[in-house]
Amino acid sequence: MPTNYWAYSEVDSLVLTSGHYFSNLWKDCLSDSTGVTDCKDFPSLLALQTYIHLCRSLVITSIILGFFGSILALVGMKCTKLGGSETINARVTFAAGMNYLLSGLCGMFAYSWYGHKVISEFMDPNYRAKKFELGSALFIGWGGSALLVVGGFVYSITAGKEACQSSAKTEEMSYHSAPSNLSEPNQKTYSPSLSPIPNRANQKSSKPPKGSHAVDAYV
């Protein structure tokens, strides 16, 4: 976005001097062979053409989405452990991939529209104003947008597969562990068996009443 050469035009005015006209989304500049450069910002915001406003909004949106995508990508990394479980990290990484993908698409649309406008004016024989050619900023933007789109696809596909696999494993583990926690109504309860040997400590000693004879002694 801060690159000046979105569109440029070179005009030979004299034998020893030449003028270079270049512009971007914010200003028009003029530079000669002596090294003197004069830039002028667009005087009115409302007087600008529609494609300038749209390209500005798309490029700014692309930068914001890419910034949030970078933050989500750092949070969703496995080595950070900031997201929590592997499933949550995979979902955060998937969101980062979607941000990267949308950022690349917004940038690609903005640079393509600006480039189409420059090419259509250059190829139009009835266009009488100064004609410009494609500048270096457009090629840099196309390359960066392509990398964002490819990176967003890679993030989204890999993180989406990992999130689906981890969620499936979690459901399977919870399904297998659920019956062990339920109480079985048919489970038998075992009570300790009674010992055949009487506990003489708890038995009360029975003494024969007075006046009775111990017959067992004689037996």
Short mmCIF file of C-alpha atoms in Angstrom, two decimals:
data_model
loop_
_atom_site.label_atom_id
_atom_site.label_comp_id
_atom_site.label_asym_id
_atom_site.label_seq_id
_atom_site.Cartn_x
_atom_site.Cartn_y
_atom_site.Cartn_z
CA MET A 1 0.00 0.00 0.00
CA PRO A 2 2.72 2.62 0.69
CA THR A 3 4.51 1.92 -2.61
CA ASN A 4 4.28 4.90 -4.98
CA TYR A 5 4.52 3.02 -8.27
CA TRP A 6 1.02 1.67 -8.72
CA ALA A 7 0.99 3.22 -12.19
CA TYR A 8 3.72 5.14 -14.01
CA SER A 9 4.28 6.97 -17.26
CA GLU A 10 7.46 8.26 -18.85
CA VAL A 11 7.34 11.28 -21.13
CA ASP A 12 10.35 12.62 -23.05
CA SER A 13 10.04 16.38 -22.95
CA LEU A 14 13.51 17.43 -24.09
CA VAL A 15 16.62 15.73 -25.40
CA LEU A 16 18.45 15.77 -22.08
CA THR A 17 15.55 15.67 -19.66
CA SER A 18 12.56 13.38 -19.23
CA GLY A 19 9.61 13.32 -16.87
CA HIS A 20 8.34 10.37 -14.88
CA TYR A 21 4.73 10.41 -13.73
CA PHE A 22 3.64 7.88 -11.15
CA SER A 23 0.71 7.59 -8.80
CA ASN A 24 -0.85 5.35 -6.18
CA LEU A 25 -4.06 5.34 -4.15
CA TRP A 26 -3.20 8.53 -2.28
CA LYS A 27 -1.22 10.92 -4.50
CA ASP A 28 0.22 11.79 -7.89
CA CYS A 29 3.94 12.43 -8.31
CA LEU A 30 6.26 13.86 -10.94
CA SER A 31 9.99 13.22 -11.12
CA ASP A 32 12.53 14.40 -13.68
CA SER A 33 15.96 13.19 -14.67
CA THR A 34 17.64 15.66 -12.32
CA GLY A 35 16.25 13.79 -9.31
CA VAL A 36 13.65 16.36 -8.25
CA THR A 37 10.36 14.78 -7.22
CA ASP A 38 7.14 16.65 -6.59
CA CYS A 39 4.12 14.86 -5.15
CA LYS A 40 0.61 16.13 -4.67
CA ASP A 41 -2.09 14.44 -2.62
CA PHE A 42 -5.53 14.00 -4.08
CA PRO A 43 -7.27 17.31 -3.37
CA SER A 44 -10.77 15.99 -2.72
CA LEU A 45 -12.01 12.74 -1.26
CA LEU A 46 -15.47 12.92 -2.79
CA ALA A 47 -14.17 13.85 -6.24
CA LEU A 48 -12.17 10.64 -6.59
CA GLN A 49 -13.23 7.91 -8.92
CA THR A 50 -15.10 4.88 -7.61
CA TYR A 51 -12.34 2.36 -8.22
CA ILE A 52 -9.94 4.40 -6.04
CA HIS A 53 -12.34 4.24 -3.09
CA LEU A 54 -12.96 0.54 -3.59
CA CYS A 55 -9.28 -0.30 -3.90
CA ARG A 56 -8.51 1.64 -0.73
CA SER A 57 -11.18 -0.16 1.26
CA LEU A 58 -10.18 -3.58 -0.05
CA VAL A 59 -6.48 -3.09 0.65
CA ILE A 60 -7.15 -1.84 4.20
CA THR A 61 -9.53 -4.77 4.80
CA SER A 62 -6.89 -7.16 3.50
CA ILE A 63 -4.31 -5.76 5.93
CA ILE A 64 -6.69 -6.04 8.90
CA LEU A 65 -7.66 -9.63 8.06
CA GLY A 66 -4.03 -10.60 7.59
CA PHE A 67 -3.14 -9.07 10.96
CA PHE A 68 -5.83 -11.03 12.81
CA GLY A 69 -4.87 -14.14 10.86
CA SER A 70 -1.29 -13.83 12.09
CA ILE A 71 -2.47 -13.52 15.71
CA LEU A 72 -4.77 -16.55 15.40
CA ALA A 73 -2.00 -18.55 13.74
CA LEU A 74 0.35 -17.83 16.65
CA VAL A 75 -2.31 -18.77 19.21
CA GLY A 76 -3.25 -21.97 17.38
CA MET A 77 0.28 -23.34 17.13
CA LYS A 78 0.88 -26.62 18.93
CA CYS A 79 4.03 -25.38 20.64
CA THR A 80 2.28 -22.40 22.26
CA LYS A 81 -0.40 -24.31 24.23
CA LEU A 82 -2.44 -21.10 24.42
CA GLY A 83 -5.57 -22.45 22.82
CA GLY A 84 -5.99 -25.40 25.18
CA SER A 85 -6.64 -28.82 23.74
CA GLU A 86 -5.62 -30.00 20.29
CA THR A 87 -9.17 -29.63 19.01
CA ILE A 88 -9.35 -25.98 20.06
CA ASN A 89 -5.90 -25.27 18.60
CA ALA A 90 -6.96 -26.84 15.31
CA ARG A 91 -10.11 -24.71 15.21
CA VAL A 92 -8.13 -21.54 15.93
CA THR A 93 -5.69 -22.47 13.17
CA PHE A 94 -8.60 -23.05 10.81
CA ALA A 95 -9.91 -19.57 11.62
CA ALA A 96 -6.44 -18.17 10.90
CA GLY A 97 -6.44 -19.90 7.53
CA MET A 98 -9.81 -18.42 6.66
CA ASN A 99 -8.56 -14.94 7.60
CA TYR A 100 -5.51 -15.42 5.39
CA LEU A 101 -7.67 -16.65 2.54
CA LEU A 102 -10.07 -13.69 2.73
CA SER A 103 -7.14 -11.29 3.06
CA GLY A 104 -5.54 -12.64 -0.09
CA LEU A 105 -8.79 -12.52 -2.02
CA CYS A 106 -9.45 -8.90 -1.01
CA GLY A 107 -5.94 -7.88 -2.05
CA MET A 108 -6.12 -9.82 -5.30
CA PHE A 109 -9.41 -8.18 -6.22
CA ALA A 110 -8.11 -4.68 -5.43
CA TYR A 111 -4.87 -5.03 -7.44
CA SER A 112 -6.66 -6.72 -10.33
CA TRP A 113 -9.29 -4.01 -10.57
CA TYR A 114 -6.68 -1.25 -10.47
CA GLY A 115 -4.60 -3.03 -13.09
CA HIS A 116 -7.64 -3.60 -15.30
CA LYS A 117 -8.42 0.11 -15.09
CA VAL A 118 -4.87 1.06 -16.14
CA ILE A 119 -4.80 -1.45 -19.01
CA SER A 120 -8.24 -0.48 -20.31
CA GLU A 121 -7.30 3.21 -20.36
CA PHE A 122 -4.00 2.45 -22.07
CA MET A 123 -5.64 0.30 -24.76
CA ASP A 124 -8.52 2.66 -25.40
CA PRO A 125 -7.79 4.71 -28.56
CA ASN A 126 -10.41 7.30 -27.60
CA TYR A 127 -8.81 8.00 -24.20
CA ARG A 128 -7.12 11.40 -24.60
CA ALA A 129 -5.68 11.89 -21.11
CA LYS A 130 -2.27 10.74 -19.96
CA LYS A 131 -1.87 7.00 -20.23
CA PHE A 132 -0.13 4.98 -17.54
CA GLU A 133 1.37 1.52 -17.34
CA LEU A 134 1.39 -1.10 -14.61
CA GLY A 135 3.68 -0.25 -11.71
CA SER A 136 5.78 -2.44 -9.46
CA ALA A 137 3.30 -2.18 -6.57
CA LEU A 138 0.73 -4.19 -8.49
CA PHE A 139 3.12 -7.07 -9.11
CA ILE A 140 4.19 -7.08 -5.46
CA GLY A 141 0.53 -7.07 -4.43
CA TRP A 142 -0.33 -9.94 -6.75
CA GLY A 143 2.54 -12.02 -5.43
CA GLY A 144 1.68 -11.32 -1.80
CA SER A 145 -2.01 -12.03 -2.37
CA ALA A 146 -1.19 -15.33 -4.07
CA LEU A 147 0.94 -16.37 -1.09
CA LEU A 148 -1.88 -15.44 1.29
CA VAL A 149 -4.40 -17.48 -0.70
CA VAL A 150 -2.12 -20.53 -0.85
CA GLY A 151 -1.24 -20.24 2.84
CA GLY A 152 -4.90 -19.87 3.77
CA PHE A 153 -5.79 -23.02 1.81
CA VAL A 154 -2.99 -24.99 3.48
CA TYR A 155 -3.97 -23.80 6.97
CA SER A 156 -7.66 -24.45 6.40
CA ILE A 157 -7.26 -27.94 4.91
CA THR A 158 -4.71 -29.26 7.42
CA ALA A 159 -6.35 -27.70 10.46
CA GLY A 160 -9.81 -28.77 9.33
CA LYS A 161 -8.72 -32.41 8.96
CA GLU A 162 -6.98 -32.36 12.32
CA ALA A 163 -10.00 -30.82 14.03
CA CYS A 164 -12.33 -33.47 12.55
CA GLN A 165 -10.01 -36.32 13.56
CA SER A 166 -9.49 -35.04 17.10
CA SER A 167 -13.21 -34.44 17.61
CA ALA A 168 -13.96 -37.95 16.35
CA LYS A 169 -11.41 -39.42 18.76
CA THR A 170 -12.91 -37.44 21.63
CA GLU A 171 -16.42 -38.69 20.87
CA GLU A 172 -15.19 -42.27 20.59
CA MET A 173 -13.38 -42.09 23.91
CA SER A 174 -16.41 -40.59 25.63
CA TYR A 175 -18.64 -43.30 24.09
CA HIS A 176 -16.43 -46.13 25.37
CA SER A 177 -15.98 -44.61 28.81
CA ALA A 178 -19.67 -43.92 29.37
CA PRO A 179 -20.84 -47.52 30.30
CA SER A 180 -18.17 -47.88 32.96
CA ASN A 181 -19.59 -44.94 34.88
CA LEU A 182 -23.17 -46.29 34.93
CA SER A 183 -24.38 -48.37 37.85
CA GLU A 184 -25.41 -51.87 36.85
CA PRO A 185 -28.73 -52.82 38.44
CA ASN A 186 -28.09 -56.55 38.06
CA GLN A 187 -24.78 -56.45 39.84
CA LYS A 188 -24.69 -58.90 42.71
CA THR A 189 -23.81 -57.65 46.16
CA TYR A 190 -21.80 -60.10 48.21
CA SER A 191 -22.13 -60.18 51.96
CA PRO A 192 -19.48 -61.72 54.11
CA SER A 193 -20.21 -65.40 54.87
CA LEU A 194 -20.86 -66.43 58.40
CA SER A 195 -18.04 -68.31 60.03
CA PRO A 196 -18.89 -71.84 61.26
CA ILE A 197 -16.75 -71.25 64.34
CA PRO A 198 -18.75 -69.37 66.96
CA ASN A 199 -17.33 -66.28 68.46
CA ARG A 200 -16.93 -67.22 72.07
CA ALA A 201 -15.98 -63.72 73.06
CA ASN A 202 -19.45 -62.44 72.27
CA GLN A 203 -21.25 -65.38 73.82
CA LYS A 204 -22.51 -64.96 77.34
CA SER A 205 -21.34 -67.54 79.81
CA SER A 206 -24.35 -69.45 81.01
CA LYS A 207 -24.02 -70.80 84.57
CA PRO A 208 -26.31 -73.47 85.94
CA PRO A 209 -28.74 -72.15 88.49
CA LYS A 210 -28.25 -72.81 92.14
CA GLY A 211 -29.42 -76.12 93.37
CA SER A 212 -28.90 -77.92 90.11
CA HIS A 213 -26.35 -80.66 89.71
CA ALA A 214 -23.64 -80.76 87.09
CA VAL A 215 -24.61 -83.96 85.40
CA ASP A 216 -22.16 -83.54 82.56
CA ALA A 217 -19.25 -83.93 84.90
CA TYR A 218 -20.27 -87.40 85.78
CA VAL A 219 -20.88 -88.33 82.17
#
